[in-house]
Amino acid sequence: METIVSLKHVTKEYHLGEKAFRALDDVSLDIGKGKFVCVLGPSGAGKSTLLNLIGGMDNPTSGKVIINGQDITGFNEDQLSDFRAENIGFVFQFYNILPSLTVQENVELVKDIVNHPLETEKALEAVGLTEHKDKFPSQLSGGEQQRVSIARAIAKNPALMLCDEPTGALDSGTGVRILKLLQEQCRRENGNTVIIVTHNSLIAEIADVVIRLKNGQISSVTENEAPKAVDQVAW
């Protein structure tokens, strides 16, 4: 297995006045390329902190973070920005698309920040939005807006797609369609690695790897030998 994410004894502390809060505590973890990964845990378990460190949005207090062969530990803000642009596609719960731009223009934004983007038309086709390319976000449903954010992430042609509760603001039917799109990104030839942080334990049934966090530590890492297709889960 080729490793794309490697965390070695990673600790992250935040200081609140004179007190230190340890969001992650001596976490070591390896994730293989092309895997569909689900990160589960209660609020405050460290899920978002883990995603932020993998995505280069923050630095660890101690330990090493190695992503796609790069040791990003201690990168400054400019280095982290360049790293994110070239390696990471983000999908958030609340879309983060620009209301003044059309669907196509929102996706085309990535051409200004990456060297090898996927063609916008292919990214829109992958999420079924070709016929909506000239619409503005206000003309789209919540699920369609989320598909725009996924198309934008796909268009970056990233090594990693990081998803923070990507279906949390959607109805169950739309959420199922979004999960299918994300799972398909891993299943295609030379597929992405997708990591989803979620409270929804059902997503574990479709994942290749399930990581459970508790109190800032990994309580278990489970390899799913026979992950279900999205349609096989009783959502």
PDB file of C-alpha atoms in Angstrom:
ATOM      1  CA  MET A   1       0.000   0.000   0.000  1.00  0.00           C
ATOM      2  CA  GLU A   2       1.330   3.408  -0.983  1.00  0.00           C
ATOM      3  CA  THR A   3       0.909   5.839   1.893  1.00  0.00           C
ATOM      4  CA  ILE A   4      -0.435   9.333   1.268  1.00  0.00           C
ATOM      5  CA  VAL A   5      -0.984  10.492   4.871  1.00  0.00           C
ATOM      6  CA  SER A   6       1.446   9.748   7.676  1.00  0.00           C
ATOM      7  CA  LEU A   7       1.148  11.290  11.127  1.00  0.00           C
ATOM      8  CA  LYS A   8       3.900  10.483  13.600  1.00  0.00           C
ATOM      9  CA  HIS A   9       3.247  11.173  17.305  1.00  0.00           C
ATOM     10  CA  VAL A  10       1.259  14.309  16.516  1.00  0.00           C
ATOM     11  CA  THR A  11       0.033  16.493  19.358  1.00  0.00           C
ATOM     12  CA  LYS A  12      -1.907  19.740  18.972  1.00  0.00           C
ATOM     13  CA  GLU A  13      -2.468  22.077  21.888  1.00  0.00           C
ATOM     14  CA  TYR A  14      -4.478  25.273  22.049  1.00  0.00           C
ATOM     15  CA  HIS A  15      -3.921  27.781  24.834  1.00  0.00           C
ATOM     16  CA  LEU A  16      -6.906  29.412  26.515  1.00  0.00           C
ATOM     17  CA  GLY A  17      -5.414  31.959  28.864  1.00  0.00           C
ATOM     18  CA  GLU A  18      -3.088  30.065  31.159  1.00  0.00           C
ATOM     19  CA  LYS A  19      -4.693  26.721  30.385  1.00  0.00           C
ATOM     20  CA  ALA A  20      -3.665  24.380  27.573  1.00  0.00           C
ATOM     21  CA  PHE A  21      -6.255  22.282  25.781  1.00  0.00           C
ATOM     22  CA  ARG A  22      -4.876  19.202  24.014  1.00  0.00           C
ATOM     23  CA  ALA A  23      -7.080  18.651  20.941  1.00  0.00           C
ATOM     24  CA  LEU A  24      -4.899  15.796  19.639  1.00  0.00           C
ATOM     25  CA  ASP A  25      -2.716  13.700  21.897  1.00  0.00           C
ATOM     26  CA  ASP A  26       0.190  11.670  20.441  1.00  0.00           C
ATOM     27  CA  VAL A  27      -1.634  10.530  17.294  1.00  0.00           C
ATOM     28  CA  SER A  28       0.126   8.243  14.812  1.00  0.00           C
ATOM     29  CA  LEU A  29      -1.654   7.224  11.626  1.00  0.00           C
ATOM     30  CA  ASP A  30      -1.035   6.009   8.068  1.00  0.00           C
ATOM     31  CA  ILE A  31      -3.609   6.250   5.237  1.00  0.00           C
ATOM     32  CA  GLY A  32      -3.107   4.610   1.845  1.00  0.00           C
ATOM     33  CA  LYS A  33      -3.658   6.200  -1.542  1.00  0.00           C
ATOM     34  CA  GLY A  34      -7.059   5.778  -3.154  1.00  0.00           C
ATOM     35  CA  LYS A  35      -8.850   4.977   0.105  1.00  0.00           C
ATOM     36  CA  PHE A  36     -12.296   6.187   1.156  1.00  0.00           C
ATOM     37  CA  VAL A  37     -11.811   7.058   4.822  1.00  0.00           C
ATOM     38  CA  CYS A  38     -14.398   7.878   7.482  1.00  0.00           C
ATOM     39  CA  VAL A  39     -13.367   9.658  10.695  1.00  0.00           C
ATOM     40  CA  LEU A  40     -15.889   9.273  13.521  1.00  0.00           C
ATOM     41  CA  GLY A  41     -16.106  10.578  17.051  1.00  0.00           C
ATOM     42  CA  PRO A  42     -18.168  12.746  19.385  1.00  0.00           C
ATOM     43  CA  SER A  43     -17.950  16.540  19.429  1.00  0.00           C
ATOM     44  CA  GLY A  44     -14.603  17.595  20.848  1.00  0.00           C
ATOM     45  CA  ALA A  45     -12.905  14.322  19.971  1.00  0.00           C
ATOM     46  CA  GLY A  46     -10.373  16.042  17.683  1.00  0.00           C
ATOM     47  CA  LYS A  47     -11.884  15.247  14.272  1.00  0.00           C
ATOM     48  CA  SER A  48     -11.714  18.770  12.827  1.00  0.00           C
ATOM     49  CA  THR A  49      -8.242  19.317  14.296  1.00  0.00           C
ATOM     50  CA  LEU A  50      -7.061  16.144  12.577  1.00  0.00           C
ATOM     51  CA  LEU A  51      -8.528  17.340   9.266  1.00  0.00           C
ATOM     52  CA  ASN A  52      -6.930  20.775   9.671  1.00  0.00           C
ATOM     53  CA  LEU A  53      -3.489  19.270  10.224  1.00  0.00           C
ATOM     54  CA  ILE A  54      -3.765  16.869   7.282  1.00  0.00           C
ATOM     55  CA  GLY A  55      -5.016  19.714   5.088  1.00  0.00           C
ATOM     56  CA  GLY A  56      -2.214  22.078   6.007  1.00  0.00           C
ATOM     57  CA  MET A  57      -4.549  24.576   7.669  1.00  0.00           C
ATOM     58  CA  ASP A  58      -2.594  24.362  10.913  1.00  0.00           C
ATOM     59  CA  ASN A  59       0.726  23.134  12.306  1.00  0.00           C
ATOM     60  CA  PRO A  60       1.109  20.516  15.060  1.00  0.00           C
ATOM     61  CA  THR A  61       2.509  21.439  18.452  1.00  0.00           C
ATOM     62  CA  SER A  62       4.771  18.402  18.179  1.00  0.00           C
ATOM     63  CA  GLY A  63       5.218  15.384  15.939  1.00  0.00           C
ATOM     64  CA  LYS A  64       5.393  15.076  12.158  1.00  0.00           C
ATOM     65  CA  VAL A  65       2.796  15.441   9.408  1.00  0.00           C
ATOM     66  CA  ILE A  66       3.819  13.935   6.045  1.00  0.00           C
ATOM     67  CA  ILE A  67       1.364  14.316   3.153  1.00  0.00           C
ATOM     68  CA  ASN A  68       1.927  12.934  -0.346  1.00  0.00           C
ATOM     69  CA  GLY A  69       5.629  12.579   0.377  1.00  0.00           C
ATOM     70  CA  GLN A  70       6.058  16.092   1.797  1.00  0.00           C
ATOM     71  CA  ASP A  71       6.934  16.737   5.413  1.00  0.00           C
ATOM     72  CA  ILE A  72       4.770  19.817   6.017  1.00  0.00           C
ATOM     73  CA  THR A  73       5.605  20.044   9.714  1.00  0.00           C
ATOM     74  CA  GLY A  74       6.632  23.588  10.488  1.00  0.00           C
ATOM     75  CA  PHE A  75       5.719  25.024   7.071  1.00  0.00           C
ATOM     76  CA  ASN A  76       5.081  28.769   7.238  1.00  0.00           C
ATOM     77  CA  GLU A  77       1.813  30.295   5.974  1.00  0.00           C
ATOM     78  CA  ASP A  78       3.049  30.809   2.409  1.00  0.00           C
ATOM     79  CA  GLN A  79       4.362  27.255   2.196  1.00  0.00           C
ATOM     80  CA  LEU A  80       1.116  25.854   3.608  1.00  0.00           C
ATOM     81  CA  SER A  81      -0.895  27.915   1.118  1.00  0.00           C
ATOM     82  CA  ASP A  82       1.120  26.523  -1.798  1.00  0.00           C
ATOM     83  CA  PHE A  83       0.812  23.008  -0.394  1.00  0.00           C
ATOM     84  CA  ARG A  84      -2.976  23.267  -0.055  1.00  0.00           C
ATOM     85  CA  ALA A  85      -3.329  24.650  -3.554  1.00  0.00           C
ATOM     86  CA  GLU A  86      -1.446  21.790  -5.141  1.00  0.00           C
ATOM     87  CA  ASN A  87      -2.525  18.835  -3.015  1.00  0.00           C
ATOM     88  CA  ILE A  88      -5.850  19.360  -1.242  1.00  0.00           C
ATOM     89  CA  GLY A  89      -9.464  19.622  -2.356  1.00  0.00           C
ATOM     90  CA  PHE A  90     -11.817  20.801   0.385  1.00  0.00           C
ATOM     91  CA  VAL A  91     -15.546  20.072   0.686  1.00  0.00           C
ATOM     92  CA  PHE A  92     -17.277  21.783   3.604  1.00  0.00           C
ATOM     93  CA  GLN A  93     -20.727  21.464   5.120  1.00  0.00           C
ATOM     94  CA  PHE A  94     -21.778  24.927   3.958  1.00  0.00           C
ATOM     95  CA  TYR A  95     -20.373  24.856   0.416  1.00  0.00           C
ATOM     96  CA  ASN A  96     -18.135  28.003   0.473  1.00  0.00           C
ATOM     97  CA  ILE A  97     -18.973  28.935  -3.113  1.00  0.00           C
ATOM     98  CA  LEU A  98     -19.105  32.540  -4.327  1.00  0.00           C
ATOM     99  CA  PRO A  99     -22.662  33.833  -4.863  1.00  0.00           C
ATOM    100  CA  SER A 100     -21.634  36.412  -7.484  1.00  0.00           C
ATOM    101  CA  LEU A 101     -20.119  33.796  -9.809  1.00  0.00           C
ATOM    102  CA  THR A 102     -21.827  31.210 -11.977  1.00  0.00           C
ATOM    103  CA  VAL A 103     -21.377  27.496 -11.427  1.00  0.00           C
ATOM    104  CA  GLN A 104     -18.743  27.347 -14.160  1.00  0.00           C
ATOM    105  CA  GLU A 105     -16.898  30.393 -12.840  1.00  0.00           C
ATOM    106  CA  ASN A 106     -16.833  28.976  -9.299  1.00  0.00           C
ATOM    107  CA  VAL A 107     -15.193  25.803 -10.598  1.00  0.00           C
ATOM    108  CA  GLU A 108     -12.808  27.638 -12.936  1.00  0.00           C
ATOM    109  CA  LEU A 109     -11.323  29.535  -9.987  1.00  0.00           C
ATOM    110  CA  VAL A 110      -8.962  26.631  -9.331  1.00  0.00           C
ATOM    111  CA  LYS A 111      -7.157  27.242 -12.629  1.00  0.00           C
ATOM    112  CA  ASP A 112      -5.515  30.269 -11.022  1.00  0.00           C
ATOM    113  CA  ILE A 113      -3.968  28.283  -8.166  1.00  0.00           C
ATOM    114  CA  VAL A 114      -2.978  24.827  -9.465  1.00  0.00           C
ATOM    115  CA  ASN A 115      -0.620  23.673 -12.189  1.00  0.00           C
ATOM    116  CA  HIS A 116      -2.510  20.637 -13.475  1.00  0.00           C
ATOM    117  CA  PRO A 117      -6.253  21.238 -13.103  1.00  0.00           C
ATOM    118  CA  LEU A 118      -8.881  18.948 -14.564  1.00  0.00           C
ATOM    119  CA  GLU A 119     -10.939  20.508 -17.341  1.00  0.00           C
ATOM    120  CA  THR A 120     -13.890  22.404 -15.901  1.00  0.00           C
ATOM    121  CA  GLU A 121     -16.280  20.635 -18.263  1.00  0.00           C
ATOM    122  CA  LYS A 122     -15.134  17.217 -17.013  1.00  0.00           C
ATOM    123  CA  ALA A 123     -15.507  18.237 -13.373  1.00  0.00           C
ATOM    124  CA  LEU A 124     -19.034  19.540 -13.987  1.00  0.00           C
ATOM    125  CA  GLU A 125     -19.936  16.409 -15.924  1.00  0.00           C
ATOM    126  CA  ALA A 126     -18.670  14.235 -13.070  1.00  0.00           C
ATOM    127  CA  VAL A 127     -21.158  15.819 -10.660  1.00  0.00           C
ATOM    128  CA  GLY A 128     -24.025  16.139 -13.153  1.00  0.00           C
ATOM    129  CA  LEU A 129     -24.054  19.928 -13.363  1.00  0.00           C
ATOM    130  CA  THR A 130     -23.267  20.551 -17.023  1.00  0.00           C
ATOM    131  CA  GLU A 131     -26.738  21.904 -17.754  1.00  0.00           C
ATOM    132  CA  HIS A 132     -26.535  24.263 -14.757  1.00  0.00           C
ATOM    133  CA  LYS A 133     -23.119  25.738 -15.579  1.00  0.00           C
ATOM    134  CA  ASP A 134     -24.452  29.256 -16.292  1.00  0.00           C
ATOM    135  CA  LYS A 135     -26.640  29.475 -13.178  1.00  0.00           C
ATOM    136  CA  PHE A 136     -25.784  31.363 -10.010  1.00  0.00           C
ATOM    137  CA  PRO A 137     -25.759  29.636  -6.594  1.00  0.00           C
ATOM    138  CA  SER A 138     -29.035  31.337  -5.617  1.00  0.00           C
ATOM    139  CA  GLN A 139     -30.702  29.459  -8.476  1.00  0.00           C
ATOM    140  CA  LEU A 140     -29.571  26.061  -7.160  1.00  0.00           C
ATOM    141  CA  SER A 141     -30.806  23.704  -4.458  1.00  0.00           C
ATOM    142  CA  GLY A 142     -28.615  22.925  -1.445  1.00  0.00           C
ATOM    143  CA  GLY A 143     -27.571  19.616  -2.973  1.00  0.00           C
ATOM    144  CA  GLU A 144     -26.654  21.293  -6.255  1.00  0.00           C
ATOM    145  CA  GLN A 145     -24.578  23.885  -4.414  1.00  0.00           C
ATOM    146  CA  GLN A 146     -22.742  21.095  -2.609  1.00  0.00           C
ATOM    147  CA  ARG A 147     -22.083  19.441  -5.974  1.00  0.00           C
ATOM    148  CA  VAL A 148     -20.510  22.717  -7.141  1.00  0.00           C
ATOM    149  CA  SER A 149     -18.106  22.573  -4.203  1.00  0.00           C
ATOM    150  CA  ILE A 150     -17.286  18.952  -5.040  1.00  0.00           C
ATOM    151  CA  ALA A 151     -16.747  19.844  -8.711  1.00  0.00           C
ATOM    152  CA  ARG A 152     -14.375  22.594  -7.636  1.00  0.00           C
ATOM    153  CA  ALA A 153     -12.470  20.134  -5.441  1.00  0.00           C
ATOM    154  CA  ILE A 154     -12.337  17.573  -8.280  1.00  0.00           C
ATOM    155  CA  ALA A 155     -11.134  20.229 -10.731  1.00  0.00           C
ATOM    156  CA  LYS A 156      -8.037  20.791  -8.613  1.00  0.00           C
ATOM    157  CA  ASN A 157      -7.109  17.182  -9.409  1.00  0.00           C
ATOM    158  CA  PRO A 158      -5.914  16.830  -5.815  1.00  0.00           C
ATOM    159  CA  ALA A 159      -4.056  14.035  -4.122  1.00  0.00           C
ATOM    160  CA  LEU A 160      -6.477  14.358  -1.193  1.00  0.00           C
ATOM    161  CA  MET A 161     -10.105  15.374  -0.846  1.00  0.00           C
ATOM    162  CA  LEU A 162     -10.973  16.426   2.698  1.00  0.00           C
ATOM    163  CA  CYS A 163     -14.654  16.635   3.596  1.00  0.00           C
ATOM    164  CA  ASP A 164     -15.989  18.150   6.819  1.00  0.00           C
ATOM    165  CA  GLU A 165     -19.591  16.960   7.357  1.00  0.00           C
ATOM    166  CA  PRO A 166     -20.301  17.269   3.605  1.00  0.00           C
ATOM    167  CA  THR A 167     -23.868  15.966   3.944  1.00  0.00           C
ATOM    168  CA  GLY A 168     -24.709  17.596   7.282  1.00  0.00           C
ATOM    169  CA  ALA A 169     -26.853  20.378   5.774  1.00  0.00           C
ATOM    170  CA  LEU A 170     -28.620  18.167   3.222  1.00  0.00           C
ATOM    171  CA  ASP A 171     -31.714  15.970   3.242  1.00  0.00           C
ATOM    172  CA  SER A 172     -31.035  12.230   3.268  1.00  0.00           C
ATOM    173  CA  GLY A 173     -31.745  11.649  -0.441  1.00  0.00           C
ATOM    174  CA  THR A 174     -29.424  14.445  -1.544  1.00  0.00           C
ATOM    175  CA  GLY A 175     -26.807  13.317   0.972  1.00  0.00           C
ATOM    176  CA  VAL A 176     -26.810   9.840  -0.556  1.00  0.00           C
ATOM    177  CA  ARG A 177     -26.104  11.323  -3.997  1.00  0.00           C
ATOM    178  CA  ILE A 178     -23.216  13.360  -2.576  1.00  0.00           C
ATOM    179  CA  LEU A 179     -21.712  10.275  -0.900  1.00  0.00           C
ATOM    180  CA  LYS A 180     -21.944   8.373  -4.190  1.00  0.00           C
ATOM    181  CA  LEU A 181     -19.982  11.134  -5.899  1.00  0.00           C
ATOM    182  CA  LEU A 182     -17.296  11.057  -3.237  1.00  0.00           C
ATOM    183  CA  GLN A 183     -17.041   7.259  -3.217  1.00  0.00           C
ATOM    184  CA  GLU A 184     -16.718   7.260  -7.013  1.00  0.00           C
ATOM    185  CA  GLN A 185     -13.678   9.531  -6.760  1.00  0.00           C
ATOM    186  CA  CYS A 186     -11.813   6.716  -4.989  1.00  0.00           C
ATOM    187  CA  ARG A 187     -13.059   3.917  -7.226  1.00  0.00           C
ATOM    188  CA  ARG A 188     -11.956   5.354 -10.574  1.00  0.00           C
ATOM    189  CA  GLU A 189      -8.510   4.661 -12.056  1.00  0.00           C
ATOM    190  CA  ASN A 190      -5.841   6.692 -10.238  1.00  0.00           C
ATOM    191  CA  GLY A 191      -8.584   7.805  -7.873  1.00  0.00           C
ATOM    192  CA  ASN A 192      -8.372  10.409  -5.158  1.00  0.00           C
ATOM    193  CA  THR A 193      -8.053   9.656  -1.492  1.00  0.00           C
ATOM    194  CA  VAL A 194     -11.172  10.929   0.273  1.00  0.00           C
ATOM    195  CA  ILE A 195     -11.318  11.585   4.020  1.00  0.00           C
ATOM    196  CA  ILE A 196     -14.715  12.405   5.536  1.00  0.00           C
ATOM    197  CA  VAL A 197     -15.122  13.754   9.053  1.00  0.00           C
ATOM    198  CA  THR A 198     -18.654  13.066  10.247  1.00  0.00           C
ATOM    199  CA  HIS A 199     -21.004  12.267  13.126  1.00  0.00           C
ATOM    200  CA  ASN A 200     -22.952   9.888  10.861  1.00  0.00           C
ATOM    201  CA  SER A 201     -21.868   6.368  11.829  1.00  0.00           C
ATOM    202  CA  LEU A 202     -23.648   4.874   8.792  1.00  0.00           C
ATOM    203  CA  ILE A 203     -20.919   6.308   6.558  1.00  0.00           C
ATOM    204  CA  ALA A 204     -18.571   3.772   8.166  1.00  0.00           C
ATOM    205  CA  GLU A 205     -20.411   1.040   6.242  1.00  0.00           C
ATOM    206  CA  ILE A 206     -19.257   2.423   2.867  1.00  0.00           C
ATOM    207  CA  ALA A 207     -15.711   3.331   3.898  1.00  0.00           C
ATOM    208  CA  ASP A 208     -12.514   1.410   3.200  1.00  0.00           C
ATOM    209  CA  VAL A 209     -11.038   2.617   6.485  1.00  0.00           C
ATOM    210  CA  VAL A 210     -12.840   3.767   9.643  1.00  0.00           C
ATOM    211  CA  ILE A 211     -10.927   5.867  12.170  1.00  0.00           C
ATOM    212  CA  ARG A 212     -12.523   6.488  15.560  1.00  0.00           C
ATOM    213  CA  LEU A 213     -11.348   9.323  17.780  1.00  0.00           C
ATOM    214  CA  LYS A 214     -12.024   9.916  21.457  1.00  0.00           C
ATOM    215  CA  ASN A 215     -10.548  12.586  23.715  1.00  0.00           C
ATOM    216  CA  GLY A 216      -7.951  13.557  21.137  1.00  0.00           C
ATOM    217  CA  GLN A 217      -6.658  10.032  20.640  1.00  0.00           C
ATOM    218  CA  ILE A 218      -7.311   7.289  18.103  1.00  0.00           C
ATOM    219  CA  SER A 219      -9.406   4.610  19.765  1.00  0.00           C
ATOM    220  CA  SER A 220      -9.452   2.330  16.704  1.00  0.00           C
ATOM    221  CA  VAL A 221      -8.563   2.050  13.019  1.00  0.00           C
ATOM    222  CA  THR A 222     -10.617  -0.537  11.143  1.00  0.00           C
ATOM    223  CA  GLU A 223     -10.040  -1.807   7.604  1.00  0.00           C
ATOM    224  CA  ASN A 224     -13.372  -2.644   5.979  1.00  0.00           C
ATOM    225  CA  GLU A 225     -12.749  -5.683   3.776  1.00  0.00           C
ATOM    226  CA  ALA A 226     -16.124  -5.413   2.040  1.00  0.00           C
ATOM    227  CA  PRO A 227     -17.378  -1.821   2.084  1.00  0.00           C
ATOM    228  CA  LYS A 228     -20.970  -1.461   0.954  1.00  0.00           C
ATOM    229  CA  ALA A 229     -22.117   0.523  -2.037  1.00  0.00           C
ATOM    230  CA  VAL A 230     -23.989   3.661  -0.993  1.00  0.00           C
ATOM    231  CA  ASP A 231     -27.308   2.227  -2.174  1.00  0.00           C
ATOM    232  CA  GLN A 232     -26.914  -0.808   0.102  1.00  0.00           C
ATOM    233  CA  VAL A 233     -27.067   1.251   3.294  1.00  0.00           C
ATOM    234  CA  ALA A 234     -30.383   1.907   5.069  1.00  0.00           C
ATOM    235  CA  TRP A 235     -30.005   5.671   5.338  1.00  0.00           C
TER     236      TRP A 235
END
